mmCIF file of C-alpha atoms in Angstrom:
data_model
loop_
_atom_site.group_PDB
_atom_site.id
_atom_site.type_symbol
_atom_site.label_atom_id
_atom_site.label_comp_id
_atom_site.label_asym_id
_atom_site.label_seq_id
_atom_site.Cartn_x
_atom_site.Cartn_y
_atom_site.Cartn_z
ATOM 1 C CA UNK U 753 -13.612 -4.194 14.457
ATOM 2 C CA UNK U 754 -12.667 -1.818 12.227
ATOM 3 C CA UNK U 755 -10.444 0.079 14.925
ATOM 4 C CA UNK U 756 -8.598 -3.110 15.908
ATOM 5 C CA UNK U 757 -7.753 -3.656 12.184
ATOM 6 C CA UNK U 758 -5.417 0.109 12.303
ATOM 7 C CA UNK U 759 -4.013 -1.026 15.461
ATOM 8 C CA UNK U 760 -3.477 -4.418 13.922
ATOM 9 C CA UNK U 761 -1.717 -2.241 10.887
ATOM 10 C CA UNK U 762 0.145 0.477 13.182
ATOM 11 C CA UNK U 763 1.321 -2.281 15.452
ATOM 12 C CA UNK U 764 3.049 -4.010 12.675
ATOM 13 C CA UNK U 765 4.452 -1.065 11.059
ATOM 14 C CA UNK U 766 7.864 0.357 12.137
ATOM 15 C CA UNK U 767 6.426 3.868 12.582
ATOM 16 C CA UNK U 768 4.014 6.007 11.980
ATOM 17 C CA UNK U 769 3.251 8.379 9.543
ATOM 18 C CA UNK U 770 4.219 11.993 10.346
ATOM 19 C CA UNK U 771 1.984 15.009 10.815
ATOM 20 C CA UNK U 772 4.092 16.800 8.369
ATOM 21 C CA UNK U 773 2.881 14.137 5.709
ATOM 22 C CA UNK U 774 -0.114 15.018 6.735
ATOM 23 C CA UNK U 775 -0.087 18.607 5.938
ATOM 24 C CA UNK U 776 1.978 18.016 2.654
ATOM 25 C CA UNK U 777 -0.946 15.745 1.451
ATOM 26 C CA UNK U 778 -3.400 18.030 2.383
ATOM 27 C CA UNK U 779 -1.613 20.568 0.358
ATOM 28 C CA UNK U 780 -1.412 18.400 -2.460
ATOM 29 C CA UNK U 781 -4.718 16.332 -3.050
ATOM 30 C CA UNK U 782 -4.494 16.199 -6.626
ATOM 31 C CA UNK U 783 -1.912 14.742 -6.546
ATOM 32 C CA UNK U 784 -2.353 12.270 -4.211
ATOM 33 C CA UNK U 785 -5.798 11.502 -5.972
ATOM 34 C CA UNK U 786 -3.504 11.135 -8.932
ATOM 35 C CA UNK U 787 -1.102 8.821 -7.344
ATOM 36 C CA UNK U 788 -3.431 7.237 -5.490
ATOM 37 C CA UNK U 789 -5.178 5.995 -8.637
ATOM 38 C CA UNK U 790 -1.629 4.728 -10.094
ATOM 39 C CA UNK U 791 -0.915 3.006 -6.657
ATOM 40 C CA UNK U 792 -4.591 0.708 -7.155
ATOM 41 C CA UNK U 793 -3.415 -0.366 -11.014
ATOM 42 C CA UNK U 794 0.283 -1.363 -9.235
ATOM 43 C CA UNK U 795 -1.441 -3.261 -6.335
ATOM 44 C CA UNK U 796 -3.441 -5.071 -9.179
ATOM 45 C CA UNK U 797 -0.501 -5.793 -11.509
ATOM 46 C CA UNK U 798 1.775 -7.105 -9.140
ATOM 47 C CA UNK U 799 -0.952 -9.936 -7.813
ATOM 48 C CA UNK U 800 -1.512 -10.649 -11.783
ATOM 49 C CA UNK U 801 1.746 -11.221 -11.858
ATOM 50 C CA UNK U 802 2.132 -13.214 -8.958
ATOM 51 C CA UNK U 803 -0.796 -15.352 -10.316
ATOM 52 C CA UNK U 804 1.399 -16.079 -13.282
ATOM 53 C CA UNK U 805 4.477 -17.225 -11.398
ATOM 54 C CA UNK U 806 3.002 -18.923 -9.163
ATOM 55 C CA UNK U 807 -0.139 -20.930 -10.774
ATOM 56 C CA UNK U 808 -0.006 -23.946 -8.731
ATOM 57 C CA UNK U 809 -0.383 -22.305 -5.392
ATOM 58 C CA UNK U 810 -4.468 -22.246 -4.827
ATOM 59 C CA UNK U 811 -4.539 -20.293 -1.760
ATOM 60 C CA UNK U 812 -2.217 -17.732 -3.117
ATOM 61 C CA UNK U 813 -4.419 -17.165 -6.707
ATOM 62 C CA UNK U 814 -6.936 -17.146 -4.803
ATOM 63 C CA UNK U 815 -6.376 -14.223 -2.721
ATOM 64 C CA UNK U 816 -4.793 -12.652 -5.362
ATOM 65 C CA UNK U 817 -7.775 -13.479 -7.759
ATOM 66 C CA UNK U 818 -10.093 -11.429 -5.188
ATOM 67 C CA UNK U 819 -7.454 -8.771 -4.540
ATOM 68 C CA UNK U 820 -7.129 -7.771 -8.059
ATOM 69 C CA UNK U 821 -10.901 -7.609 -8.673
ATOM 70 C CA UNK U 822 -11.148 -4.961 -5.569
ATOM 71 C CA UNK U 823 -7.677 -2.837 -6.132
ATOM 72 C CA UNK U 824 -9.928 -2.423 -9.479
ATOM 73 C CA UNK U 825 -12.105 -1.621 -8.270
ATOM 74 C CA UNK U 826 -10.923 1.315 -5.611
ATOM 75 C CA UNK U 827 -8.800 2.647 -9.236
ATOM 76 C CA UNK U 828 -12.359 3.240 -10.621
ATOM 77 C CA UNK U 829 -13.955 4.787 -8.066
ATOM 78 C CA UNK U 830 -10.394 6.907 -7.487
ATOM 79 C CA UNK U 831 -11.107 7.859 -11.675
ATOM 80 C CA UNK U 832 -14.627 8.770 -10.886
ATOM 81 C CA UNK U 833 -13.683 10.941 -8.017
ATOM 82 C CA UNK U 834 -10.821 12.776 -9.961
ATOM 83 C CA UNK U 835 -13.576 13.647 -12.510
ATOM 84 C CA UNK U 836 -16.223 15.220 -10.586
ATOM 85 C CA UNK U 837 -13.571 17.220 -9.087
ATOM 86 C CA UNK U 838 -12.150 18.093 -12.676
ATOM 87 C CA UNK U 839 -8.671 16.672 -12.676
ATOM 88 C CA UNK U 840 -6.995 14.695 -15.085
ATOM 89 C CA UNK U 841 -5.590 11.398 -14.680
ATOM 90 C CA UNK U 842 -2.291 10.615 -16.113
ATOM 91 C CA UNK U 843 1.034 8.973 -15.024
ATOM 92 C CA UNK U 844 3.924 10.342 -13.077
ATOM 93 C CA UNK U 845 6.600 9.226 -11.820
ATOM 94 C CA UNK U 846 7.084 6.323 -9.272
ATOM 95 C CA UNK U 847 8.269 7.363 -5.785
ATOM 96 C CA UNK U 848 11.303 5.374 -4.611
ATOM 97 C CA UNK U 849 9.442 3.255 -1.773
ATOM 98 C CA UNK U 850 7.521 0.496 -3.652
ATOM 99 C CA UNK U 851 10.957 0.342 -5.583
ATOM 100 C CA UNK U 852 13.112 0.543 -2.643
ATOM 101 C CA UNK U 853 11.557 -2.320 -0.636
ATOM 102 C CA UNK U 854 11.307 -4.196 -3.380
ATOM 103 C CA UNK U 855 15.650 -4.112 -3.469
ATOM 104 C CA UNK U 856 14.885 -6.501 -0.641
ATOM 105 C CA UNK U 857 13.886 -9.137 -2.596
ATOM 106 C CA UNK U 858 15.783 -12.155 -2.766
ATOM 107 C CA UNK U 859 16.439 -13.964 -5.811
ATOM 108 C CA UNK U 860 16.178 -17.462 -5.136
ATOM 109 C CA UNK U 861 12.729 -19.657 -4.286
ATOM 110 C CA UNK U 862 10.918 -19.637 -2.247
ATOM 111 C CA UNK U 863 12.806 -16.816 -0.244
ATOM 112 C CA UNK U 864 11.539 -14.412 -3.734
ATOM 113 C CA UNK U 865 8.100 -15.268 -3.058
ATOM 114 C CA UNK U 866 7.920 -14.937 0.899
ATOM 115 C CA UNK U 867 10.001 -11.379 0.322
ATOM 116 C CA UNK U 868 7.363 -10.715 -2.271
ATOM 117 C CA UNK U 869 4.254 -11.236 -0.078
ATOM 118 C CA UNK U 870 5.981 -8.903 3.015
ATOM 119 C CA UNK U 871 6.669 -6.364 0.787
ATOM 120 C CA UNK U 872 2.840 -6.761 -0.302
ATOM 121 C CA UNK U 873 2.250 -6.802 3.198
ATOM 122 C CA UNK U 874 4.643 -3.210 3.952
ATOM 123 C CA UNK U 875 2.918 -1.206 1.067
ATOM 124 C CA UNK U 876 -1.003 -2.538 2.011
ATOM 125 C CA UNK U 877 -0.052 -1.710 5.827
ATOM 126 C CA UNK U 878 1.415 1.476 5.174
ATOM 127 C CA UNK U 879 -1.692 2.818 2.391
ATOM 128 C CA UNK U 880 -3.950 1.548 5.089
ATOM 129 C CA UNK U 881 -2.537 3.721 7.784
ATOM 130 C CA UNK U 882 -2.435 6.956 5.471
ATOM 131 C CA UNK U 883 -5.995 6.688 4.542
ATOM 132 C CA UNK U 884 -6.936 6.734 8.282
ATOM 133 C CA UNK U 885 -4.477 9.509 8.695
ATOM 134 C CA UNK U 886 -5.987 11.145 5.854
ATOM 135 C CA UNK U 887 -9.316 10.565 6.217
ATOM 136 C CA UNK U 888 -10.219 12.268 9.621
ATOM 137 C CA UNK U 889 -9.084 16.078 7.300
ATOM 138 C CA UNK U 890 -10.352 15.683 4.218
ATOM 139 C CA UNK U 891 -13.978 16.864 3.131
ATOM 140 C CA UNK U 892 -16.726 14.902 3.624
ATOM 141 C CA UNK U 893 -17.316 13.204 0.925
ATOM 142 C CA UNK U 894 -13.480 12.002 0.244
ATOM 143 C CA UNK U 895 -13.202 11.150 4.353
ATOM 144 C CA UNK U 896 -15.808 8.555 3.694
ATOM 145 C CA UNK U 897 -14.394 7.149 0.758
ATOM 146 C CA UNK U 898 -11.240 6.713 2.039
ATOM 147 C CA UNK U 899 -12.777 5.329 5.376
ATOM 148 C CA UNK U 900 -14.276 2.476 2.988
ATOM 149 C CA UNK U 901 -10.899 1.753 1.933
ATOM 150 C CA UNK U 902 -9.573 0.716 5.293
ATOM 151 C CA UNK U 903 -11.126 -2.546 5.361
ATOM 152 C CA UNK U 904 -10.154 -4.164 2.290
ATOM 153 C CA UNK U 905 -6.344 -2.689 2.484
ATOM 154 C CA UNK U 906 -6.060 -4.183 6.014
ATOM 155 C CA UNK U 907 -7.763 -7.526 4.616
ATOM 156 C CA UNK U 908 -5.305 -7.344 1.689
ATOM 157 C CA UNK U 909 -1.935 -7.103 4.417
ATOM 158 C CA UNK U 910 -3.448 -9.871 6.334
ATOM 159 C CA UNK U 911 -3.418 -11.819 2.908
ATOM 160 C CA UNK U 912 -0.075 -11.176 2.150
ATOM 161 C CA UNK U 913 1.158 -11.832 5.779
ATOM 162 C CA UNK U 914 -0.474 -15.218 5.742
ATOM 163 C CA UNK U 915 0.441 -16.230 2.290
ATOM 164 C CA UNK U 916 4.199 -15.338 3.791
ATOM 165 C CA UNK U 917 3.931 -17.021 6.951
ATOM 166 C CA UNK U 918 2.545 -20.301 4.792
ATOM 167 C CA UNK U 919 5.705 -20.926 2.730
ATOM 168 C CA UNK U 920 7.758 -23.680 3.975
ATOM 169 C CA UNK U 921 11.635 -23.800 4.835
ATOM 170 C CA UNK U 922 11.950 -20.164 4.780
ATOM 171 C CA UNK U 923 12.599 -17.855 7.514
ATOM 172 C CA UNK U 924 9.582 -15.098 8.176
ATOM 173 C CA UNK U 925 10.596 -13.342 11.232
ATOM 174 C CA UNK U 926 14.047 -12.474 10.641
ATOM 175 C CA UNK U 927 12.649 -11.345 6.955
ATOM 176 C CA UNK U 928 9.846 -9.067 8.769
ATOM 177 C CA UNK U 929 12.927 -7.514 10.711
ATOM 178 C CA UNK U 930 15.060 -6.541 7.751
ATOM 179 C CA UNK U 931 12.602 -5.376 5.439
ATOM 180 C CA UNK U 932 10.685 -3.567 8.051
ATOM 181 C CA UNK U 933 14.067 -1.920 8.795
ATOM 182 C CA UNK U 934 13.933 -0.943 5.211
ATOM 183 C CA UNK U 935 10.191 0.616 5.323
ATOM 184 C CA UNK U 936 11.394 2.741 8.140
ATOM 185 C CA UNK U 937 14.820 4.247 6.372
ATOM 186 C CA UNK U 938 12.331 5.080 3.391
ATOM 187 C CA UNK U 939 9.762 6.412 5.352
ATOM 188 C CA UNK U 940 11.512 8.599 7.789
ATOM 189 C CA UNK U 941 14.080 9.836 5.023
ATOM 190 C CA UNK U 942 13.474 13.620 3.020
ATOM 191 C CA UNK U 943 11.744 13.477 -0.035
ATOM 192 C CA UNK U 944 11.654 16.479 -2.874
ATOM 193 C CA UNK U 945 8.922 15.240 -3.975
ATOM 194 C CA UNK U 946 5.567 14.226 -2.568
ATOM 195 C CA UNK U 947 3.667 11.264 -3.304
ATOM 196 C CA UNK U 948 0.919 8.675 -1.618
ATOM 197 C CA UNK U 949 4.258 6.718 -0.319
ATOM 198 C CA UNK U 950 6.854 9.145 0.078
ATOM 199 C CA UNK U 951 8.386 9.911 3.077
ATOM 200 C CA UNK U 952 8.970 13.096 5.047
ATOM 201 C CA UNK U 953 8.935 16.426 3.306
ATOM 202 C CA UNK U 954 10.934 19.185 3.022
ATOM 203 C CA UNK U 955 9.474 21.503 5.446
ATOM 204 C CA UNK U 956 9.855 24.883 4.453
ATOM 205 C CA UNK U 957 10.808 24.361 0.757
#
């Protein structure tokens, strides 16, 4: 079941993630512990914040009600991790993919919300995908945390996909298209900098 749920997730994504990634995280784990943690308390802040704007749609506060309790969750076990292995958790600075998908967002309802929920969807898919990239190189006990992870983050894109897919009026395919579009160009483009989301590094520098 659980292997269907990463083909369901690399199926739906535009591409996968690099090998090169793969290396660069290795490279970097505290950081990516690090970011990792700051990426949970996002997930969580944007569904509390969806809950807000949207009070009057059940099915959506409700899946955002349970979503926020877990993405807690995974930022506390993330914490504990960090301090067994003796780093320090602090803030740093946003990579440009959560910001540059969300430049896709319409304005306007309900085309705001349903761009809302696919960009949920892109960022869930995509952290689901890297953990089971990850996971397979990392030491033993790490591998199985992230392993854990898998099933909630693919639950969590099949949320947001289903929340999207449920708003009337609005056209869902031809937004899957464009934003996915989007998620690739970020993705496959250089970054200086490495982070849980960024996209290909600098080899070499």
């Amino acid at each position: 079941m659980l292997q269907f749920c990463v083909k369901e997730i690399i199926d739906f994504l535009p591409c996968e993630t690099s090998e090169d990634w793969v290396i660069e995280a290795l490279r970097n784990q505290k950081t990516l512990l690090i970011d990792h943690a700051n990426c949970e308390k996002k997930a969580a802040s944007t569904a509390l914040s969806l809950i807000y704007r949207y009070p009057d749609n059940y099915d959506l506060v409700n899946k955002m009600s349970k979503l926020i309790r877990e993405e807690m969750r995974h930022f506390e076990q993330v914490i504990h991790i960090m301090r067994i292995r003796g780093i320090k958790y602090h803030n740093i600075d946003a990579s440009r993919y959560a910001s540059g998908l969300r430049k896709m967002i319409r304005t306007y309802e309900p085309a705001r919300l349903v761009d809302t929920l696919i960009v949920g969807a892109y960022i869930e898919a995509r952290s689901c995908e890297r953990f089971s990239k990850l996971a397979p190189n990392l030491d033993e006990d790490l591998k199985k945390f992230y392993l854990s992870l898998l099933r909630s983050e693919s639950r969590h894109f099949q949320d947001y996909l289903h929340l999207a897919k449920n708003i009337p009026d609005v056209s869902f395919d031809d937004r899957i298209k464009a934003i996915g579009e989007k998620e690739l160009v970020l993705i496959k483009s250089f970054d200086n900098n490495f982070y849980f989301h960024s996209g290909s590094p600098q080899v070499g520098v």
